[in-house]
Amino acid sequence: MRKLQKTEQADRQGMDSLEDKEYLGAHSTTNGETTAQDGIQFVDRVLARNNLNLAFKRVRSNKGAAGMDGMTVDQLAEYIYKNREELLESLRNETYRPQPVRRVEIPKPDGSTRKLGVPTVIDRMIQQAVVQVLSPIYEQVFSDNSFGFRPGRSAHDAIKRVTSLYNQGYHYVVDLDLKAYFDTVNHDLLMNFIQQQITDPWLLHLIRRFLTSGVMNGKMFQRTDKGTPQGGNLSPLLANIYLNELDKLLTQRGHQFVRYADDCNIYVKSKRAGERVLRNVTIFLENKLRLTINRHKTTVGSPLQLKFLGFTLGVDRNGAYARPHKVVKQRVKQALKIMTGRSRGISWLMLMKEIKQKMRGWLQYYGIGKMKTFIHQLDQWLRSRIRQLIWKRWKRIKTRYRELIKLGMTPEQAKTNANTRKGYWRTAHSKTLTYTYTNQKLERLGLINLSKTLQQIQNA
């Protein structure tokens, strides 16, 4: 009893290590792991102390915005401490009702928006607890060609598989694009697919309630009779369960394919074969799964031109290799252009940090592709953008003269260069700044060296 009191005191101070606490979850009444085929009720496994503690920890580490109730991740621990018994009881007796998700629209590069649904942090924790129980079961039945939102698999693994298939002679691809996939999943079909593995009424009822919890769009409540809102912890798993039916069909027909969530590419050896496959798969997706093919974006073409997960393929004497698609290169350059805009009122420290954060993440993802020449050119261009910004911020001739003196110019040289009539961009490429603000000096200022960073990532 004394140990429990100490634990509760620690929880009030921040719940820094929930996985070791003894109060959050219900104690399991089952001994050892059992399978869905045994017909076991899942309530005890989902609400087991260790499972809920782990779910809490993952939700907290993922952070994220508050749901419609306004509760933040930092407030979740206190809520659980005060309401744990009521929460567990409502889950057990099936009176627990998930709250509507908060609608958030994220702009996409093509000008459209992606609709996200942000559940409350409590609902996220319960969803995560369900995922942790279901995921090991479905990992046994999911296709080896599915890579999205699965433990131990990544987009990089998918791209490596694509490269391997091209080297095996699959030089054409059916690039499927599903229109608003996450918003159009049929609930009844999804529940039928789940019941192929899970027959426990309690768990099926809980999943159905998450699916039909609704959406708050501003102050307007909208019912959800279809779709699995992007943003919930459970949605990726449910999306994979639904499209696993497509995976099974493609496998039965002997097709080579790679799927990452709703991005699916089917690889064939001729364009004619690709068009035939596309016709058959379209019938299955629209008639059997009740999904919509985006005919403007779905196509049969070459992996050397089409984009998949941001990559396309190139070929040299050693075979195929991955590289960032030209659209991806254009977007990252445009993002840097906006960051280094001459009219931005941002400190050097913040600007350098912003660029570093953006580019390290970008290079970590695209670093598996060949892009040495592009990164070298981007490095040069970015340095010129920074030099231009420096010259613009000095503004007055008096300031330029003083700063050039500090950088080692003689008074005569500084006077001549400070009075130049060259434009900002031309000055950024002139000896005035390239000899004073060298590459090494810009690095000391905090500017990331893209080429060195890429080499470090690729050699790691």
Coordinates of C-alpha atoms in Angstrom, one line a residue:
M1 CA 0.0 0.0 0.0
R2 CA 2.9 2.3 0.9
K3 CA 4.5 1.6 -2.5
L4 CA 1.2 2.6 -4.3
Q5 CA 1.1 5.9 -2.4
K6 CA 4.6 6.7 -3.4
T7 CA 3.8 5.9 -7.0
E8 CA 0.8 8.2 -6.9
Q9 CA 2.9 11.0 -5.5
A10 CA 5.4 10.6 -8.3
D11 CA 2.5 10.7 -10.8
R12 CA 1.4 14.1 -9.5
Q13 CA 4.9 15.4 -10.0
G14 CA 4.9 14.6 -13.7
M15 CA 4.5 10.9 -14.5
D16 CA 8.0 10.6 -15.9
S17 CA 8.0 6.9 -16.1
L18 CA 4.5 5.6 -16.5
E19 CA 5.6 2.2 -17.7
D20 CA 6.8 1.3 -14.2
K21 CA 3.7 2.6 -12.3
E22 CA 1.0 0.3 -10.9
Y23 CA -2.1 2.3 -11.0
L24 CA -3.0 3.2 -14.7
G25 CA -4.2 -0.1 -16.2
A26 CA -6.5 -2.8 -15.1
H27 CA -4.8 -6.0 -14.1
S28 CA -5.1 -8.7 -16.8
T29 CA -7.0 -11.8 -15.9
T30 CA -5.4 -13.9 -18.6
N31 CA -2.2 -15.9 -18.3
G32 CA 0.2 -15.4 -21.3
E33 CA -0.5 -14.5 -24.9
T34 CA -3.5 -16.0 -26.7
T35 CA -4.5 -15.6 -30.3
A36 CA -7.6 -14.2 -32.0
Q37 CA -8.5 -17.7 -33.2
D38 CA -9.0 -18.8 -29.6
G39 CA -11.9 -16.5 -29.3
I40 CA -10.5 -14.6 -26.3
Q41 CA -12.1 -11.4 -25.3
F42 CA -9.6 -8.6 -25.8
V43 CA -10.7 -6.3 -23.0
D44 CA -8.1 -7.5 -20.6
R45 CA -5.2 -7.3 -23.0
V46 CA -6.1 -3.8 -24.2
L47 CA -6.7 -2.5 -20.6
A48 CA -3.7 -4.3 -19.1
R49 CA -1.5 -2.1 -17.0
N50 CA 1.6 -2.4 -19.1
N51 CA -0.2 -2.0 -22.4
L52 CA -1.9 1.3 -21.2
N53 CA 1.3 2.6 -19.7
L54 CA 3.2 2.0 -23.0
A55 CA 0.3 3.7 -24.9
F56 CA 0.5 6.7 -22.7
K57 CA 4.2 6.9 -23.1
R58 CA 4.0 6.8 -26.9
V59 CA 1.2 9.4 -27.1
R60 CA 3.3 11.7 -24.9
S61 CA 6.4 11.3 -26.9
N62 CA 4.5 11.9 -30.2
K63 CA 3.2 15.2 -28.7
G64 CA 0.7 16.6 -31.2
A65 CA -2.1 19.2 -30.9
A66 CA -5.0 19.1 -28.5
G67 CA -8.4 17.6 -29.6
M68 CA -11.7 19.3 -29.4
D69 CA -11.7 19.2 -25.6
G70 CA -8.6 21.4 -25.5
M71 CA -6.7 18.9 -23.3
T72 CA -2.9 18.8 -24.1
V73 CA -0.5 15.9 -23.9
D74 CA 1.0 17.5 -20.8
Q75 CA -2.4 17.5 -19.1
L76 CA -3.1 13.9 -19.8
A77 CA -1.2 12.5 -16.8
E78 CA -3.2 14.6 -14.3
Y79 CA -6.5 13.6 -15.9
I80 CA -5.6 9.9 -15.7
Y81 CA -4.6 10.3 -12.1
K82 CA -8.0 11.9 -11.2
N83 CA -10.2 9.8 -13.5
R84 CA -8.5 6.4 -14.0
E85 CA -11.2 4.3 -12.3
E86 CA -14.1 5.9 -14.2
L87 CA -12.2 5.7 -17.5
L88 CA -11.4 2.0 -17.0
E89 CA -14.9 1.2 -15.9
S90 CA -16.5 3.0 -18.9
L91 CA -14.2 1.1 -21.2
R92 CA -15.1 -2.3 -19.6
N93 CA -18.9 -1.8 -19.6
E94 CA -18.8 -0.3 -23.1
T95 CA -20.2 3.1 -22.1
Y96 CA -17.0 4.9 -23.2
R97 CA -17.7 7.2 -26.1
P98 CA -14.9 8.7 -28.1
Q99 CA -15.3 12.4 -28.8
P100 CA -15.5 13.8 -32.3
V101 CA -12.1 14.6 -33.9
R102 CA -11.1 18.1 -34.6
R103 CA -10.9 18.9 -38.3
V104 CA -7.6 20.4 -39.5
E105 CA -6.8 21.1 -43.1
I106 CA -3.1 21.0 -44.1
P107 CA -2.1 22.6 -47.5
K108 CA -0.6 20.3 -50.1
P109 CA 2.1 21.3 -52.6
D110 CA -0.4 21.1 -55.5
G111 CA -2.6 23.8 -53.8
S112 CA -5.3 21.4 -52.5
T113 CA -5.6 20.5 -48.8
R114 CA -5.3 17.3 -46.8
K115 CA -8.0 16.8 -44.2
L116 CA -6.7 15.6 -40.9
G117 CA -8.7 14.6 -37.8
V118 CA -7.2 15.3 -34.4
P119 CA -8.7 13.0 -31.7
T120 CA -8.5 14.0 -28.0
V121 CA -5.4 12.9 -26.2
I122 CA -7.5 10.4 -24.2
D123 CA -8.9 8.9 -27.4
R124 CA -5.4 8.7 -28.8
M125 CA -4.1 6.8 -25.8
I126 CA -7.0 4.3 -26.1
Q127 CA -6.5 3.9 -29.8
Q128 CA -2.8 3.3 -29.3
A129 CA -3.5 0.6 -26.7
V130 CA -5.7 -1.1 -29.2
V131 CA -3.0 -0.8 -31.9
Q132 CA -0.4 -2.4 -29.7
V133 CA -2.7 -5.5 -29.2
L134 CA -3.8 -5.8 -32.8
S135 CA -0.6 -5.0 -34.6
P136 CA 1.2 -8.3 -33.8
I137 CA -1.8 -10.3 -35.0
Y138 CA -2.0 -8.5 -38.3
E139 CA 1.7 -8.6 -38.9
Q140 CA 1.3 -12.3 -39.4
V141 CA -1.2 -11.8 -42.2
F142 CA -0.1 -8.6 -43.9
S143 CA 1.7 -8.8 -47.3
D144 CA 5.5 -8.7 -47.5
N145 CA 4.9 -6.0 -50.2
S146 CA 3.3 -3.6 -47.8
F147 CA 5.6 -1.1 -46.1
G148 CA 3.6 1.8 -44.7
F149 CA 3.0 2.2 -41.0
R150 CA 4.4 -1.1 -40.1
P151 CA 7.0 -1.9 -37.4
G152 CA 10.5 -2.5 -38.8
R153 CA 9.5 -1.2 -42.3
S154 CA 10.0 2.2 -43.9
A155 CA 9.7 4.1 -47.1
H156 CA 13.4 3.4 -47.7
D157 CA 12.6 -0.3 -47.7
A158 CA 9.9 0.2 -50.3
I159 CA 12.2 2.2 -52.6
K160 CA 14.9 -0.6 -52.3
R161 CA 12.3 -3.1 -53.4
V162 CA 11.3 -0.9 -56.3
T163 CA 14.9 -0.7 -57.4
S164 CA 15.3 -4.5 -57.2
L165 CA 12.2 -5.0 -59.3
Y166 CA 13.4 -2.8 -62.0
N167 CA 16.7 -4.7 -62.1
Q168 CA 14.7 -7.9 -62.5
G169 CA 13.2 -6.5 -65.7
Y170 CA 10.0 -4.9 -64.5
H171 CA 10.4 -1.7 -66.5
Y172 CA 6.7 -0.5 -66.4
V173 CA 4.6 0.5 -63.5
V174 CA 0.9 0.9 -62.8
D175 CA 0.9 4.0 -60.6
L176 CA -2.4 3.8 -58.7
D177 CA -3.9 7.0 -57.1
L178 CA -6.9 6.6 -54.8
K179 CA -9.0 9.7 -54.5
A180 CA -9.4 10.7 -50.8
Y181 CA -8.7 7.2 -49.7
F182 CA -8.8 7.8 -45.9
D183 CA -12.1 9.7 -46.2
T184 CA -13.9 7.0 -48.3
V185 CA -13.2 3.7 -46.5
N186 CA -16.5 1.9 -46.1
H187 CA -17.1 1.1 -42.5
D188 CA -19.2 -2.1 -43.0
L189 CA -16.6 -3.6 -45.3
L190 CA -13.8 -2.6 -43.0
M191 CA -15.5 -4.3 -40.0
N192 CA -16.1 -7.4 -42.1
F193 CA -12.4 -7.5 -43.0
I194 CA -11.4 -7.1 -39.3
Q195 CA -13.7 -9.9 -38.3
Q196 CA -11.7 -12.3 -40.5
Q197 CA -9.1 -12.2 -37.7
I198 CA -10.9 -10.6 -34.7
T199 CA -14.3 -11.9 -33.4
D200 CA -14.3 -10.3 -30.0
P201 CA -17.5 -8.3 -29.6
W202 CA -16.0 -5.8 -27.1
L203 CA -13.1 -4.8 -29.3
L204 CA -15.3 -4.7 -32.5
H205 CA -17.7 -2.4 -30.7
L206 CA -14.9 -0.1 -29.6
I207 CA -13.4 0.2 -33.0
R208 CA -16.8 0.9 -34.5
R209 CA -17.3 3.7 -32.0
F210 CA -14.0 5.3 -33.0
L211 CA -15.0 5.1 -36.7
T212 CA -18.4 6.8 -36.1
S213 CA -17.3 9.4 -33.4
G214 CA -17.9 12.2 -35.9
V215 CA -15.9 15.4 -36.8
M216 CA -16.1 18.9 -35.5
N217 CA -15.5 21.3 -38.4
G218 CA -15.2 24.6 -36.5
K219 CA -18.4 24.6 -34.5
M220 CA -20.3 22.3 -36.9
F221 CA -20.6 18.6 -36.0
Q222 CA -20.5 16.2 -38.9
R223 CA -21.4 12.5 -38.7
T224 CA -18.9 10.0 -40.1
D225 CA -20.5 7.1 -41.9
K226 CA -17.4 6.4 -43.8
G227 CA -13.6 7.0 -43.6
T228 CA -10.8 6.6 -41.1
P229 CA -9.6 10.2 -40.2
Q230 CA -5.9 10.8 -40.8
G231 CA -4.4 11.8 -37.5
G232 CA -5.7 9.1 -35.3
N233 CA -3.3 6.4 -33.9
L234 CA -5.7 3.6 -35.1
S235 CA -6.3 4.9 -38.6
P236 CA -3.0 3.6 -40.2
L237 CA -3.6 0.1 -39.0
L238 CA -7.2 0.2 -40.2
A239 CA -6.2 1.6 -43.6
N240 CA -3.7 -1.3 -44.0
I241 CA -6.4 -3.9 -43.0
Y242 CA -8.7 -2.5 -45.7
L243 CA -6.1 -2.5 -48.5
N244 CA -4.8 -5.9 -47.4
E245 CA -7.7 -7.2 -49.5
L246 CA -6.0 -5.6 -52.6
D247 CA -2.7 -7.1 -51.5
K248 CA -4.2 -10.5 -51.4
L249 CA -5.7 -10.1 -54.9
L250 CA -2.4 -9.0 -56.4
T251 CA -0.6 -11.8 -54.7
Q252 CA -3.1 -14.4 -55.9
R253 CA -2.6 -13.2 -59.5
G254 CA 1.1 -13.3 -59.2
H255 CA 1.8 -9.6 -59.6
Q256 CA 4.9 -7.8 -58.3
F257 CA 3.8 -4.7 -56.3
V258 CA 4.9 -2.3 -53.6
R259 CA 2.4 -0.5 -51.4
Y260 CA 3.0 2.2 -48.8
A261 CA -0.4 3.0 -47.2
D262 CA -2.6 4.1 -50.1
D263 CA 0.3 4.6 -52.5
C264 CA 0.5 1.4 -54.6
N265 CA 2.7 0.6 -57.6
I266 CA 2.3 -2.6 -59.6
Y267 CA 5.3 -3.6 -61.7
V268 CA 5.0 -5.3 -65.0
K269 CA 7.2 -6.0 -68.0
S270 CA 5.2 -4.2 -70.8
K271 CA 2.9 -1.3 -71.2
R272 CA 0.2 -3.5 -72.6
A273 CA 0.3 -5.8 -69.5
G274 CA 0.2 -2.7 -67.3
E275 CA -3.0 -1.4 -69.0
R276 CA -4.7 -4.8 -68.6
V277 CA -3.7 -4.9 -64.9
L278 CA -5.0 -1.4 -64.4
R279 CA -8.4 -2.2 -65.9
N280 CA -8.8 -5.3 -63.7
V281 CA -7.6 -3.6 -60.5
T282 CA -9.8 -0.6 -61.1
I283 CA -12.9 -2.9 -61.3
F284 CA -11.9 -4.6 -58.0
L285 CA -11.2 -1.3 -56.2
E286 CA -14.4 0.4 -57.3
N287 CA -16.8 -2.5 -57.2
K288 CA -15.4 -4.6 -54.3
L289 CA -13.8 -2.1 -52.1
R290 CA -16.0 0.9 -53.1
L291 CA -13.0 3.2 -53.5
T292 CA -12.5 5.8 -56.3
I293 CA -9.6 5.8 -58.7
N294 CA -8.2 9.2 -59.5
R295 CA -8.1 8.8 -63.3
H296 CA -6.2 12.0 -63.8
K297 CA -3.3 10.8 -61.7
T298 CA -3.4 7.0 -62.2
T299 CA -1.2 6.0 -65.1
V300 CA 1.0 3.3 -66.7
G301 CA 4.5 4.5 -67.3
S302 CA 8.2 4.2 -66.6
P303 CA 9.7 4.1 -63.1
L304 CA 12.4 6.3 -64.6
Q305 CA 9.9 9.1 -64.9
L306 CA 7.1 8.6 -62.4
K307 CA 7.3 9.6 -58.8
F308 CA 6.8 7.2 -55.9
L309 CA 7.2 8.3 -52.3
G310 CA 9.2 11.3 -53.6
F311 CA 11.7 9.2 -55.6
T312 CA 12.2 8.2 -59.2
L313 CA 14.7 5.8 -60.6
G314 CA 17.9 6.4 -62.7
V315 CA 20.0 3.8 -64.5
D316 CA 23.7 3.5 -65.0
R317 CA 26.1 0.6 -65.8
N318 CA 25.5 -0.9 -62.4
G319 CA 21.7 -1.0 -62.8
A320 CA 18.9 1.1 -61.3
Y321 CA 19.3 3.5 -58.4
A322 CA 17.0 5.8 -56.5
R323 CA 17.1 9.6 -56.8
P324 CA 14.8 12.4 -55.7
H325 CA 12.2 13.3 -58.2
K326 CA 12.6 16.6 -60.0
V327 CA 9.4 18.0 -58.4
V328 CA 10.9 17.2 -55.0
K329 CA 14.1 19.1 -55.9
Q330 CA 12.1 22.1 -57.0
R331 CA 10.0 22.1 -53.8
V332 CA 13.0 22.1 -51.5
K333 CA 14.7 24.9 -53.4
Q334 CA 11.5 26.9 -53.3
A335 CA 11.2 26.3 -49.5
L336 CA 14.8 27.6 -49.0
K337 CA 14.1 30.6 -51.2
I338 CA 11.1 31.5 -48.9
M339 CA 13.2 31.0 -45.8
T340 CA 16.0 33.3 -47.1
G341 CA 13.7 36.0 -48.5
R342 CA 15.2 39.5 -48.2
S343 CA 12.1 40.9 -46.5
R344 CA 12.0 38.4 -43.6
G345 CA 12.6 39.8 -40.2
I346 CA 14.4 36.9 -38.5
S347 CA 17.6 36.7 -36.6
W348 CA 20.7 35.0 -38.0
L349 CA 20.6 32.4 -35.2
M350 CA 16.9 31.5 -35.9
L351 CA 17.4 31.5 -39.7
M352 CA 20.4 29.2 -39.5
K353 CA 18.5 26.9 -37.1
E354 CA 15.5 26.9 -39.4
I355 CA 17.5 25.9 -42.5
K356 CA 19.5 23.3 -40.6
Q357 CA 16.3 21.6 -39.2
K358 CA 14.7 21.6 -42.7
M359 CA 17.6 20.3 -44.6
R360 CA 18.8 17.7 -42.1
G361 CA 15.4 16.0 -42.2
W362 CA 15.2 16.3 -46.0
L363 CA 18.7 14.8 -46.4
Q364 CA 17.9 12.0 -43.9
Y365 CA 15.0 11.0 -46.1
Y366 CA 16.3 11.5 -49.6
G367 CA 19.9 10.5 -48.7
I368 CA 19.5 7.0 -49.9
G369 CA 19.2 8.4 -53.5
K370 CA 22.0 9.6 -55.8
M371 CA 22.1 13.4 -55.7
K372 CA 25.7 14.5 -55.2
T373 CA 25.7 17.0 -58.1
F374 CA 22.3 18.5 -57.1
I375 CA 23.3 19.0 -53.5
H376 CA 26.6 20.6 -54.6
Q377 CA 24.7 23.0 -56.8
L378 CA 22.2 23.6 -54.0
D379 CA 25.0 24.4 -51.6
Q380 CA 26.4 27.0 -53.9
W381 CA 23.0 28.6 -54.5
L382 CA 22.1 28.7 -50.8
R383 CA 25.4 30.4 -49.9
S384 CA 24.7 33.0 -52.6
R385 CA 21.2 33.5 -51.1
I386 CA 22.8 34.1 -47.6
R387 CA 25.4 36.5 -49.0
Q388 CA 22.7 38.4 -50.8
L389 CA 20.7 38.6 -47.5
I390 CA 23.8 39.9 -45.7
W391 CA 24.3 42.6 -48.2
K392 CA 20.7 43.6 -48.1
R393 CA 20.7 43.8 -44.3
W394 CA 23.7 46.1 -44.3
K395 CA 21.5 48.5 -46.3
R396 CA 23.5 51.8 -45.9
I397 CA 26.8 52.6 -47.5
K398 CA 28.2 53.6 -44.1
T399 CA 27.3 50.2 -42.7
R400 CA 28.7 48.3 -45.6
Y401 CA 32.0 50.2 -45.4
R402 CA 32.3 49.5 -41.7
E403 CA 31.5 45.8 -42.1
L404 CA 33.9 45.3 -45.0
I405 CA 36.7 46.9 -43.0
K406 CA 36.0 44.3 -40.2
L407 CA 36.2 41.5 -42.8
G408 CA 39.8 42.6 -43.7
M409 CA 39.4 45.0 -46.6
T410 CA 41.6 48.1 -46.8
P411 CA 39.7 51.4 -46.4
E412 CA 40.1 52.1 -50.1
Q413 CA 38.8 48.7 -51.1
A414 CA 35.9 49.0 -48.7
K415 CA 35.0 52.4 -50.0
T416 CA 34.9 51.2 -53.6
N417 CA 32.9 48.1 -52.9
A418 CA 30.5 49.8 -50.5
N419 CA 29.5 52.3 -53.2
T420 CA 28.9 49.6 -55.8
R421 CA 25.8 50.0 -58.0
K422 CA 25.5 46.3 -58.6
G423 CA 22.3 44.6 -57.6
Y424 CA 22.0 42.3 -54.5
W425 CA 22.2 39.0 -56.4
R426 CA 25.2 40.2 -58.6
T427 CA 27.0 41.4 -55.5
A428 CA 26.4 38.1 -53.8
H429 CA 28.5 36.4 -56.6
S430 CA 31.2 39.1 -56.7
K431 CA 34.5 39.1 -55.0
T432 CA 33.1 41.7 -52.6
L433 CA 31.4 38.9 -50.6
T434 CA 32.9 35.6 -51.9
Y435 CA 36.3 36.7 -50.7
T436 CA 35.2 38.1 -47.4
Y437 CA 32.3 35.8 -46.5
T438 CA 34.0 32.6 -47.5
N439 CA 32.3 29.2 -47.3
Q440 CA 34.1 28.4 -44.1
K441 CA 33.0 31.7 -42.6
L442 CA 29.4 31.0 -43.5
E443 CA 29.7 27.6 -41.8
R444 CA 31.0 29.3 -38.6
L445 CA 28.0 31.6 -38.9
G446 CA 25.9 28.5 -38.6
L447 CA 25.0 27.7 -42.2
I448 CA 24.7 23.9 -42.8
N449 CA 27.1 22.4 -45.3
L450 CA 24.7 20.3 -47.4
S451 CA 27.4 18.3 -49.2
K452 CA 29.2 17.3 -46.0
T453 CA 26.0 16.5 -44.2
L454 CA 24.9 14.2 -47.1
Q455 CA 28.2 12.4 -47.0
Q456 CA 28.0 11.9 -43.2
I457 CA 24.4 10.5 -43.6
Q458 CA 25.4 8.2 -46.4
N459 CA 28.5 6.9 -44.6
A460 CA 26.7 6.3 -41.3

